[in-house]
CSV table of C-alpha atoms in Angstrom, one decimal:
chain,number,residue,atom,x,y,z
A,1,MET,CA,44.2,-154.3,82.4
A,2,LYS,CA,45.0,-157.0,84.8
A,3,ARG,CA,42.7,-158.4,87.6
A,4,THR,CA,41.7,-155.5,89.9
A,5,VAL,CA,38.8,-156.7,92.0
A,6,ASN,CA,38.6,-159.4,94.6
A,7,VAL,CA,36.3,-158.3,97.4
A,8,LEU,CA,37.2,-160.8,100.0
A,9,ALA,CA,40.6,-160.5,101.7
A,10,GLY,CA,42.5,-163.7,101.2
A,11,ASP,CA,41.6,-167.2,102.2
A,12,PRO,CA,38.5,-167.4,104.5
A,13,CYS,CA,40.1,-170.1,106.7
A,14,ARG,CA,43.1,-167.8,107.4
A,15,LEU,CA,40.8,-164.9,108.2
A,16,ARG,CA,38.8,-167.0,110.6
A,17,ALA,CA,42.1,-168.0,112.3
A,18,ALA,CA,42.8,-164.3,113.0
A,19,LEU,CA,39.3,-163.7,114.5
A,20,PRO,CA,40.3,-164.8,118.1
A,21,LEU,CA,43.0,-162.1,118.0
A,22,ALA,CA,40.3,-159.5,117.2
A,23,VAL,CA,38.0,-160.7,120.0
A,24,ALA,CA,40.8,-160.8,122.5
A,25,LEU,CA,41.9,-157.2,121.9
A,26,ALA,CA,38.2,-156.1,122.0
A,27,LEU,CA,37.7,-157.5,125.4
A,28,VAL,CA,40.8,-156.0,127.2
A,29,PRO,CA,39.3,-154.6,130.4
A,30,GLU,CA,39.0,-150.8,131.0
A,31,LEU,CA,40.1,-150.1,127.4
A,32,ALA,CA,36.5,-149.6,126.2
A,33,MET,CA,36.2,-146.5,128.3
A,34,ALA,CA,37.8,-144.4,125.6
A,35,GLN,CA,35.8,-142.4,123.1
A,36,GLY,CA,36.4,-142.1,119.3
A,37,VAL,CA,36.7,-143.9,116.0
A,38,PRO,CA,39.3,-143.4,113.2
A,39,PRO,CA,38.5,-142.2,109.7
A,40,SER,CA,39.9,-144.1,106.7
A,41,ALA,CA,43.6,-143.9,105.9
A,42,ASN,CA,43.0,-141.6,102.9
A,43,MET,CA,40.8,-139.2,105.0
A,44,VAL,CA,43.4,-139.1,107.7
A,45,GLU,CA,46.3,-138.4,105.3
A,46,LYS,CA,44.3,-135.5,103.7
A,47,GLU,CA,43.6,-133.9,107.1
A,48,ALA,CA,47.2,-134.5,108.2
A,49,ILE,CA,48.5,-132.7,105.1
A,50,GLU,CA,46.2,-129.7,105.8
A,51,ALA,CA,47.3,-129.6,109.4
A,52,GLU,CA,51.0,-129.7,108.4
A,53,ALA,CA,50.4,-126.8,106.0
A,54,VAL,CA,49.1,-124.7,108.8
A,55,GLU,CA,51.4,-125.6,111.6
A,56,ALA,CA,54.6,-126.3,109.4
A,57,GLU,CA,56.0,-128.4,112.3
A,58,PRO,CA,59.4,-129.7,111.4
A,59,THR,CA,60.0,-133.5,111.2
A,60,SER,CA,62.9,-135.7,110.2
A,61,ILE,CA,60.7,-138.7,109.2
A,62,GLU,CA,61.4,-139.8,105.6
A,63,GLN,CA,58.6,-140.1,103.0
A,64,GLY,CA,57.3,-143.7,103.1
A,65,GLN,CA,58.3,-144.4,106.7
A,66,THR,CA,56.0,-145.0,109.7
A,67,PRO,CA,57.2,-144.4,113.3
A,68,LEU,CA,56.0,-147.0,115.8
A,69,ASP,CA,54.2,-144.3,117.9
A,70,GLU,CA,52.1,-143.3,114.9
A,71,ALA,CA,51.1,-146.9,114.0
A,72,PHE,CA,47.6,-148.4,114.3
A,73,GLY,CA,45.5,-145.3,113.7
A,74,PRO,CA,45.3,-141.6,112.9
A,75,PRO,CA,47.4,-138.9,114.3
A,76,SER,CA,45.4,-138.2,117.5
A,77,ARG,CA,42.4,-139.4,119.5
A,78,ALA,CA,40.5,-136.3,118.4
A,79,ASP,CA,40.4,-137.7,114.8
A,80,TRP,CA,38.7,-140.8,116.3
A,81,ILE,CA,36.2,-138.8,118.2
A,82,ARG,CA,35.3,-136.9,115.0
A,83,GLU,CA,33.7,-140.0,113.5
A,84,THR,CA,31.5,-141.0,116.4
A,85,ARG,CA,27.7,-140.8,116.7
A,86,ARG,CA,26.9,-139.5,113.2
A,87,LYS,CA,24.4,-140.7,110.7
A,88,ALA,CA,25.8,-143.0,108.0
A,89,PHE,CA,24.7,-141.4,104.8
A,90,GLU,CA,25.0,-137.8,106.1
A,91,ASP,CA,28.5,-138.6,107.1
A,92,THR,CA,29.6,-140.2,103.9
A,93,ARG,CA,32.8,-138.5,102.9
A,94,PHE,CA,34.5,-138.4,99.5
A,95,ASN,CA,38.2,-137.9,99.0
A,96,LEU,CA,40.0,-136.9,95.8
A,97,GLN,CA,43.7,-136.3,95.3
A,98,VAL,CA,45.4,-135.5,92.0
A,99,ARG,CA,49.1,-136.3,91.7
A,100,SER,CA,51.7,-135.5,89.1
A,101,PHE,CA,55.2,-137.0,89.7
A,102,TYR,CA,58.4,-136.7,87.7
A,103,LEU,CA,61.4,-138.9,88.6
A,104,ASP,CA,64.8,-139.1,86.9
A,105,ARG,CA,67.5,-141.4,88.3
A,106,GLU,CA,71.0,-141.7,86.8
A,107,LYS,CA,72.3,-145.0,88.2
A,108,PHE,CA,75.8,-146.2,89.2
A,109,ASP,CA,76.2,-148.0,85.8
A,110,ASP,CA,75.2,-144.8,83.9
A,111,SER,CA,71.8,-146.2,82.9
A,112,ASP,CA,68.7,-144.1,83.5
A,113,SER,CA,65.2,-144.6,85.0
A,114,THR,CA,62.9,-141.8,84.0
A,115,ALA,CA,59.1,-141.3,84.0
A,116,TRP,CA,56.5,-138.6,84.4
A,117,ALA,CA,53.0,-139.7,85.5
A,118,LEU,CA,49.6,-138.2,86.2
A,119,GLY,CA,47.0,-139.8,88.4
A,120,GLY,CA,45.8,-140.0,91.9
A,121,SER,CA,43.0,-141.4,93.9
A,122,LEU,CA,39.2,-141.1,94.4
A,123,GLY,CA,37.6,-142.7,97.4
A,124,LEU,CA,34.7,-142.6,99.9
A,125,LYS,CA,33.9,-143.8,103.3
A,126,THR,CA,30.3,-143.9,104.7
A,127,GLY,CA,29.4,-142.9,108.2
A,128,TYR,CA,28.6,-145.7,110.7
A,129,PHE,CA,25.4,-147.5,110.2
A,130,ARG,CA,23.8,-147.7,113.7
A,131,GLU,CA,27.1,-146.5,115.0
A,132,ARG,CA,28.6,-150.0,114.3
A,133,PHE,CA,29.4,-150.6,110.6
A,134,ALA,CA,30.9,-148.5,107.8
A,135,LEU,CA,32.0,-149.1,104.2
A,136,GLY,CA,35.0,-147.7,102.3
A,137,ALA,CA,36.5,-147.9,98.9
A,138,THR,CA,39.3,-146.1,97.0
A,139,GLY,CA,40.4,-146.4,93.4
A,140,TYR,CA,43.9,-145.4,92.3
A,141,THR,CA,45.4,-144.6,88.9
A,142,SER,CA,48.8,-143.7,87.4
A,143,GLN,CA,49.0,-142.9,83.7
A,144,LYS,CA,52.1,-142.2,81.6
A,145,LEU,CA,52.8,-138.7,80.4
A,146,TYR,CA,56.4,-139.6,79.6
A,147,GLY,CA,58.3,-142.8,79.9
A,148,PRO,CA,60.7,-144.4,77.4
A,149,GLU,CA,60.7,-148.2,77.6
A,150,ASP,CA,64.4,-148.3,78.0
A,151,LYS,CA,64.2,-146.1,81.1
A,152,ASP,CA,61.9,-148.3,83.2
A,153,GLY,CA,62.3,-148.7,87.0
A,154,THR,CA,61.0,-145.5,88.6
A,155,LEU,CA,58.0,-147.3,90.2
A,156,LEU,CA,55.8,-144.5,89.0
A,157,LEU,CA,54.3,-146.8,86.4
A,158,ALA,CA,53.8,-150.5,86.1
A,159,PRO,CA,56.6,-152.6,84.6
A,160,GLY,CA,57.1,-151.7,80.9
A,161,GLN,CA,56.3,-148.1,81.6
A,162,GLU,CA,52.6,-149.0,81.5
A,163,GLY,CA,49.8,-147.0,83.2
A,164,TYR,CA,47.4,-148.8,85.6
A,165,THR,CA,44.2,-148.4,87.5
A,166,VAL,CA,43.2,-150.5,90.5
A,167,LEU,CA,40.6,-150.7,93.2
A,168,GLY,CA,43.1,-150.6,96.0
A,169,GLU,CA,40.6,-150.3,98.9
A,170,LEU,CA,37.3,-152.0,99.4
A,171,TYR,CA,36.5,-152.8,103.1
A,172,GLY,CA,34.1,-153.0,105.9
A,173,GLU,CA,34.8,-151.4,109.3
A,174,PHE,CA,33.2,-152.6,112.5
A,175,LEU,CA,33.2,-150.8,115.8
A,176,LEU,CA,33.9,-153.4,118.6
A,177,ASN,CA,33.7,-150.6,121.2
A,178,PRO,CA,34.1,-146.8,121.0
A,179,GLY,CA,37.9,-147.1,120.8
A,180,THR,CA,38.4,-150.3,118.8
A,181,ARG,CA,37.7,-151.1,115.2
A,182,LEU,CA,37.9,-154.2,113.1
A,183,THR,CA,38.6,-153.8,109.4
A,184,LEU,CA,38.1,-156.5,106.8
A,185,GLY,CA,38.8,-156.4,103.1
A,186,ARG,CA,41.2,-154.3,101.1
A,187,PHE,CA,42.7,-151.3,102.9
A,188,GLY,CA,45.9,-149.4,103.7
A,189,ILE,CA,47.5,-149.6,107.1
A,190,ASP,CA,50.7,-148.1,108.7
A,191,THR,CA,53.2,-149.9,110.9
A,192,PRO,CA,57.0,-149.8,110.8
A,193,TYR,CA,57.5,-153.0,108.6
A,194,LEU,CA,54.1,-153.2,107.0
A,195,ASN,CA,52.7,-149.9,105.6
A,196,ARG,CA,51.5,-147.9,102.6
A,197,ASN,CA,55.0,-146.6,101.7
A,198,ASP,CA,53.2,-143.8,99.9
A,199,ALA,CA,56.3,-142.3,98.2
A,200,ARG,CA,55.3,-142.7,94.6
A,201,MET,CA,52.0,-142.4,92.7
A,202,THR,CA,49.9,-144.9,94.6
A,203,PRO,CA,50.4,-146.6,98.0
A,204,ASN,CA,50.7,-150.3,99.1
A,205,THR,CA,47.4,-151.7,100.2
A,206,PHE,CA,46.6,-155.1,101.6
A,207,GLU,CA,43.9,-157.8,101.7
A,208,ALA,CA,43.6,-158.5,105.4
A,209,ILE,CA,41.7,-158.5,108.6
A,210,ALA,CA,43.0,-156.2,111.4
A,211,VAL,CA,42.0,-154.8,114.8
A,212,GLN,CA,43.2,-151.4,115.8
A,213,GLY,CA,42.6,-149.5,119.1
A,214,LEU,CA,43.5,-146.1,120.5
A,215,TYR,CA,42.8,-145.5,124.2
A,216,GLY,CA,43.4,-142.6,126.5
A,217,GLY,CA,45.6,-139.7,125.4
A,218,SER,CA,43.3,-136.9,126.6
A,219,ASP,CA,43.1,-134.9,129.9
A,220,GLY,CA,46.7,-135.8,130.6
A,221,ARG,CA,46.1,-139.6,130.6
A,222,PRO,CA,48.6,-142.0,129.0
A,223,GLU,CA,47.9,-143.1,125.5
A,224,TRP,CA,47.8,-146.8,124.3
A,225,ARG,CA,47.8,-147.8,120.7
A,226,VAL,CA,47.3,-151.5,120.0
A,227,GLY,CA,46.8,-153.5,116.8
A,228,GLY,CA,47.1,-156.8,115.2
A,229,GLY,CA,45.8,-158.9,112.3
A,230,TYR,CA,46.5,-161.2,109.4
A,231,PHE,CA,47.7,-159.8,106.1
A,232,ASP,CA,47.2,-162.3,103.2
A,233,ARG,CA,48.0,-160.3,100.1
A,234,ILE,CA,49.6,-157.0,99.0
A,235,LYS,CA,49.2,-154.6,96.1
A,236,GLU,CA,52.6,-153.0,95.6
A,237,ARG,CA,52.9,-149.3,94.9
A,238,ASN,CA,53.1,-149.6,91.1
A,239,SER,CA,50.9,-152.6,90.5
A,240,ASP,CA,47.2,-153.4,89.8
A,241,GLU,CA,47.4,-156.9,91.2
A,242,PHE,CA,47.3,-158.4,94.7
A,243,VAL,CA,49.9,-161.1,95.3
A,244,SER,CA,50.8,-163.3,98.2
A,245,MET,CA,52.8,-161.7,101.0
A,246,ALA,CA,55.4,-164.5,100.7
A,247,GLU,CA,55.7,-164.0,96.9
A,248,ASP,CA,56.2,-160.3,97.4
A,249,ALA,CA,59.0,-161.0,100.0
A,250,GLY,CA,60.8,-163.0,97.3
A,251,ALA,CA,59.7,-166.6,98.0
A,252,PRO,CA,59.7,-169.1,95.1
A,253,ASP,CA,56.7,-169.5,92.8
A,254,GLY,CA,53.9,-171.4,94.4
A,255,VAL,CA,54.8,-170.5,98.0
A,256,ASP,CA,51.7,-168.8,99.4
A,257,ARG,CA,51.9,-167.4,103.0
A,258,GLY,CA,50.5,-164.4,104.8
A,259,VAL,CA,51.8,-162.3,107.7
A,260,TYR,CA,50.6,-162.1,111.3
A,261,ALA,CA,51.3,-158.9,113.1
A,262,LEU,CA,50.8,-157.8,116.7
A,263,GLY,CA,52.0,-154.8,118.5
A,264,ALA,CA,51.4,-152.0,121.0
A,265,ASN,CA,52.8,-148.5,121.9
A,266,PHE,CA,52.5,-146.6,125.2
A,267,LYS,CA,52.9,-142.9,125.4
A,268,SER,CA,52.8,-140.7,128.5
A,269,GLY,CA,54.0,-137.1,128.4
A,270,GLU,CA,57.4,-137.0,126.6
A,271,LEU,CA,57.9,-140.8,126.9
A,272,SER,CA,56.9,-143.2,124.1
A,273,VAL,CA,57.9,-146.9,124.0
A,274,GLY,CA,56.5,-149.8,122.0
A,275,ALA,CA,57.2,-153.1,120.2
A,276,ILE,CA,55.7,-155.0,117.3
A,277,GLY,CA,56.2,-158.5,115.8
A,278,TYR,CA,55.6,-159.9,112.4
A,279,TYR,CA,55.5,-163.6,111.5
A,280,SER,CA,55.1,-165.3,108.1
A,281,ASP,CA,55.1,-169.1,108.5
A,282,ASP,CA,58.2,-170.7,106.7
A,283,ILE,CA,59.2,-167.2,105.4
A,284,ILE,CA,60.4,-164.7,108.0
A,285,SER,CA,59.9,-163.3,111.5
A,286,ILE,CA,60.6,-159.7,112.4
A,287,PHE,CA,60.7,-158.0,115.8
A,288,TYR,CA,60.9,-154.2,116.1
A,289,THR,CA,61.0,-152.0,119.2
A,290,GLU,CA,61.5,-148.3,119.7
A,291,ALA,CA,61.6,-145.8,122.6
A,292,LYS,CA,61.5,-142.0,122.5
A,293,TYR,CA,61.9,-139.3,125.1
A,294,GLY,CA,61.6,-135.6,124.9
A,295,ILE,CA,63.3,-133.1,127.2
A,296,PRO,CA,62.1,-129.5,127.1
A,297,LEU,CA,65.2,-127.3,127.7
A,298,ALA,CA,63.7,-123.8,127.4
A,299,GLU,CA,60.9,-122.0,125.7
A,300,ASN,CA,60.7,-123.2,122.1
A,301,LEU,CA,63.8,-125.4,122.7
A,302,LYS,CA,63.4,-129.2,123.0
A,303,LEU,CA,65.8,-132.1,122.9
A,304,SER,CA,64.4,-135.5,121.7
A,305,LEU,CA,66.2,-138.9,122.0
A,306,GLY,CA,65.3,-142.1,120.3
A,307,LEU,CA,66.5,-145.7,120.3
A,308,GLN,CA,65.4,-148.5,117.9
A,309,TYR,CA,66.2,-152.2,117.4
A,310,SER,CA,65.2,-154.6,114.7
A,311,ASP,CA,65.7,-158.4,114.6
A,312,GLN,CA,65.0,-160.6,111.6
A,313,GLY,CA,65.3,-164.3,110.9
A,314,SER,CA,64.1,-167.2,108.8
A,315,ALA,CA,61.0,-169.1,110.0
A,316,GLY,CA,59.7,-172.7,109.9
A,317,ASP,CA,60.9,-174.5,106.8
A,318,ASP,CA,63.1,-171.7,105.5
A,319,LEU,CA,61.2,-171.4,102.2
A,320,LEU,CA,62.3,-167.8,101.5
A,321,ARG,CA,65.9,-168.7,100.7
A,322,GLY,CA,66.1,-172.4,101.2
A,323,THR,CA,68.4,-171.9,104.3
A,324,ASP,CA,68.2,-170.1,107.6
A,325,PHE,CA,69.4,-166.5,108.1
A,326,SER,CA,69.4,-163.9,110.7
A,327,SER,CA,70.2,-160.2,110.9
A,328,SER,CA,69.7,-157.2,113.2
A,329,GLN,CA,70.1,-153.4,113.3
A,330,TRP,CA,70.1,-150.9,116.1
A,331,GLY,CA,70.0,-147.2,115.9
A,332,ALA,CA,70.1,-144.0,118.1
A,333,LYS,CA,68.9,-140.6,117.2
A,334,ALA,CA,69.0,-137.1,118.8
A,335,GLU,CA,67.0,-134.1,117.7
A,336,LEU,CA,67.1,-130.5,118.8
A,337,ALA,CA,64.1,-128.3,117.9
A,338,TYR,CA,64.0,-124.5,118.1
A,339,LYS,CA,61.0,-122.8,116.7
A,340,GLY,CA,60.9,-123.8,113.0
A,341,ALA,CA,64.3,-125.3,113.0
A,342,LEU,CA,65.2,-129.0,113.6
A,343,PHE,CA,68.7,-130.4,113.8
A,344,THR,CA,69.1,-134.2,113.8
A,345,THR,CA,72.0,-136.7,114.2
A,346,ALA,CA,71.6,-140.5,114.1
A,347,TYR,CA,73.7,-143.6,113.9
A,348,THR,CA,72.7,-147.2,112.9
A,349,ARG,CA,74.6,-150.4,112.8
A,350,ALA,CA,73.5,-153.7,111.0
A,351,ARG,CA,75.0,-157.1,111.6
A,352,GLY,CA,74.2,-160.8,111.0
A,353,ASP,CA,74.7,-163.0,108.0
A,354,THR,CA,72.6,-161.1,105.5
A,355,ASN,CA,71.2,-157.6,104.7
A,356,MET,CA,68.1,-156.3,106.5
A,357,GLN,CA,64.9,-156.7,104.6
A,358,ASN,CA,61.7,-154.6,104.2
A,359,PRO,CA,59.5,-156.2,101.5
A,360,TRP,CA,56.2,-154.7,102.6
A,361,SER,CA,57.0,-151.1,103.6
A,362,GLY,CA,59.4,-148.3,103.6
A,363,TYR,CA,62.4,-149.1,105.9
A,364,PRO,CA,62.1,-147.7,109.4
A,365,GLY,CA,65.8,-147.2,110.1
A,366,TYR,CA,67.0,-143.8,111.3
A,367,THR,CA,69.5,-143.5,108.5
A,368,SER,CA,67.1,-144.7,105.7
A,369,VAL,CA,66.8,-141.7,103.4
A,370,GLN,CA,65.7,-140.9,99.8
A,371,VAL,CA,67.7,-143.5,98.0
A,372,GLU,CA,69.7,-145.7,100.4
A,373,ASP,CA,68.6,-147.6,103.5
A,374,PHE,CA,72.1,-148.1,104.9
A,375,ASN,CA,71.1,-151.5,106.3
A,376,ARG,CA,73.5,-153.9,104.7
A,377,ASP,CA,75.2,-156.6,106.7
A,378,GLY,CA,78.1,-155.0,108.7
A,379,GLU,CA,77.3,-151.5,107.6
A,380,GLY,CA,77.4,-148.6,110.1
A,381,ALA,CA,76.1,-145.1,109.1
A,382,TRP,CA,76.1,-141.6,110.5
A,383,LEU,CA,73.4,-139.0,109.6
A,384,LEU,CA,73.4,-135.2,110.0
A,385,ARG,CA,70.2,-133.4,109.0
A,386,ALA,CA,68.9,-129.8,109.3
A,387,SER,CA,65.5,-128.6,108.4
A,388,TYR,CA,63.6,-125.3,108.7
A,389,ALA,CA,59.9,-124.4,108.4
A,390,PHE,CA,59.6,-120.8,107.3
A,391,GLN,CA,57.7,-118.6,109.7
A,392,SER,CA,57.1,-115.9,107.1
A,393,VAL,CA,55.7,-118.3,104.4
A,394,LYS,CA,53.2,-120.7,106.0
A,395,GLY,CA,53.6,-124.2,104.7
A,396,ALA,CA,57.0,-123.7,103.2
A,397,SER,CA,59.9,-125.8,104.5
A,398,VAL,CA,63.4,-127.0,103.4
A,399,TYR,CA,65.9,-129.6,104.6
A,400,ALA,CA,69.3,-131.0,103.8
A,401,LEU,CA,70.9,-134.2,105.1
A,402,TYR,CA,74.1,-136.2,104.8
A,403,VAL,CA,74.7,-139.9,105.5
A,404,ASP,CA,78.1,-141.5,105.7
A,405,GLY,CA,78.0,-145.3,105.5
A,406,SER,CA,80.9,-147.7,106.1
A,407,ASP,CA,82.0,-150.7,104.1
A,408,PRO,CA,79.6,-153.7,104.6
A,409,ASP,CA,80.9,-157.2,105.2
A,410,SER,CA,80.4,-158.4,101.6
A,411,PRO,CA,83.6,-158.1,99.6
A,412,THR,CA,81.6,-157.1,96.5
A,413,ASP,CA,79.8,-154.2,98.2
A,414,TYR,CA,81.3,-150.8,98.9
A,415,SER,CA,80.7,-147.9,101.3
A,416,LYS,CA,78.3,-145.2,100.2
A,417,LYS,CA,77.6,-141.6,101.1
A,418,GLU,CA,74.3,-139.8,100.3
A,419,PHE,CA,73.4,-136.1,100.2
A,420,ASP,CA,69.7,-135.1,100.0
A,421,PHE,CA,68.0,-131.7,99.5
A,422,ASN,CA,64.2,-131.1,99.8
A,423,VAL,CA,62.1,-128.0,99.4
A,424,GLN,CA,58.3,-127.9,99.6
A,425,TRP,CA,55.3,-125.7,100.0
A,426,ALA,CA,51.9,-126.9,101.1
A,427,VAL,CA,49.6,-124.0,100.4
A,428,PRO,CA,47.5,-123.5,103.6
A,429,GLU,CA,44.9,-121.0,102.4
A,430,GLY,CA,43.6,-119.0,99.5
A,431,VAL,CA,42.6,-120.1,96.1
A,432,PHE,CA,45.4,-122.7,95.9
A,433,LYS,CA,44.7,-124.3,99.3
A,434,GLY,CA,45.3,-128.0,99.1
A,435,LEU,CA,48.2,-127.7,96.7
A,436,LEU,CA,51.5,-129.3,97.6
A,437,LEU,CA,54.7,-128.6,95.6
A,438,ARG,CA,57.8,-130.6,96.4
A,439,LEU,CA,61.3,-130.9,94.9
A,440,ARG,CA,63.7,-133.6,96.1
A,441,TYR,CA,67.3,-134.2,94.9
A,442,ALA,CA,69.7,-136.9,96.1
A,443,GLN,CA,73.3,-137.9,95.2
A,444,VAL,CA,74.9,-141.1,96.3
A,445,ASP,CA,78.6,-141.6,96.0
A,446,GLN,CA,79.9,-145.2,96.0
A,447,GLU,CA,83.6,-146.0,96.9
A,448,ALA,CA,84.0,-148.8,94.3
A,449,PRO,CA,87.4,-149.7,92.7
A,450,MET,CA,86.3,-147.0,90.2
A,451,SER,CA,84.2,-144.5,92.1
A,452,SER,CA,80.7,-143.9,90.8
A,453,ASP,CA,77.7,-141.9,91.7
A,454,LEU,CA,73.9,-142.0,91.5
A,455,LYS,CA,71.7,-138.9,91.0
A,456,ASP,CA,68.0,-138.9,91.8
A,457,LEU,CA,65.6,-135.9,91.0
A,458,ARG,CA,62.0,-135.9,91.9
A,459,VAL,CA,59.3,-133.2,91.3
A,460,MET,CA,55.9,-133.8,92.9
A,461,ILE,CA,52.6,-131.9,92.6
A,462,TYR,CA,49.7,-133.0,94.8
A,463,TYR,CA,46.4,-131.4,94.9
A,464,ASP,CA,43.6,-132.0,97.4
A,465,PRO,CA,40.5,-130.1,96.2
A,466,PRO,CA,38.2,-128.6,98.8
A,467,LYS,CA,36.3,-131.3,100.7
A,468,LEU,CA,33.5,-132.9,98.7
């Protein structure tokens, strides 16, 4: 097994450089009036799955994506409050999830990527010592049940169809005030262009220092989410090694750079608006902003509108490609929700002198779906999507979508169309409570000189045992 343990997150000098950001956010006036502290990423994910199973609220967010208004913290302020004023050892919580994942992809060139893996995660987070300091750790594993060497590439296993085990999280968490935490070490985090992208066997995690805050949001008050930090290294989804953020982005060997991130989101009633920036010296700069607004039309009927914009460019000495580059993409989305049904349409358009990039996350574009991101230079794409959460079978839902992309500017690339189908059941109660069954199928048609297609089948079984 490769190197799996490095307790300190990145270079200490770089982490010290990020500390003024932490102090500045902690001292923002009036923000410390909020109550509550977030649980770890794994605990939040488990509670979110349980809540989804009970409520079965429809959503069009793709697996592996993070909307801006859900960045920097758990789903709600109530999750933060749940962690406050408890004794450390009495509040130590263990989290176990078992996963089995089968993926079979028949590519455009008729080659296959196929694997079946078994694994999951085991972690813990202590309560807060003197209501100020907590510790957390999570180990991840993915082991091969089936995986021919000539069918590599599913990202369920390490390269060569090898199983792996890694200590993906090992961190300390400090409460700067009741609504603000500072996290140092190895941990997962979710923002639009830097997140866990947890759509395979194990998620991305990072060696970093970060401050996150969640203020207001109760008693009709507006909600503020703020966050920032320095991210030095990343463990990709199918890896047991942490590597430089610059290396993971595609920089030449020997180039070692991290990523600074800073952003905020404001939400009041049905309005949500925010922005976040990422900067990796000599590598890349990324700016992302998004606004959403909901319009209740009648009982159980609601229209939601969204706008997004991304801008990317080379930074400093242009070490990523050896030359400067720039690209951007904008998108618009409309959703109509009625009881358990959700109907979505969206459009995105990319332009610049290169394709959009997302080296450290799932892509946040409205037309990014199971296989394709539809973010190539000059590409426009329309999405139509319909989903339904069954009222008679709690936790069961289904959706289908279609994306029609145009020809990109590159003469060697061609237009693509993708159709996806998903059915799942998150068992909300009974002896199988905590079990999630999910089937996903996608087909991508490419309008090449000789038309070709790609087929992608995924079968997922997740099990969260009763709380330990």
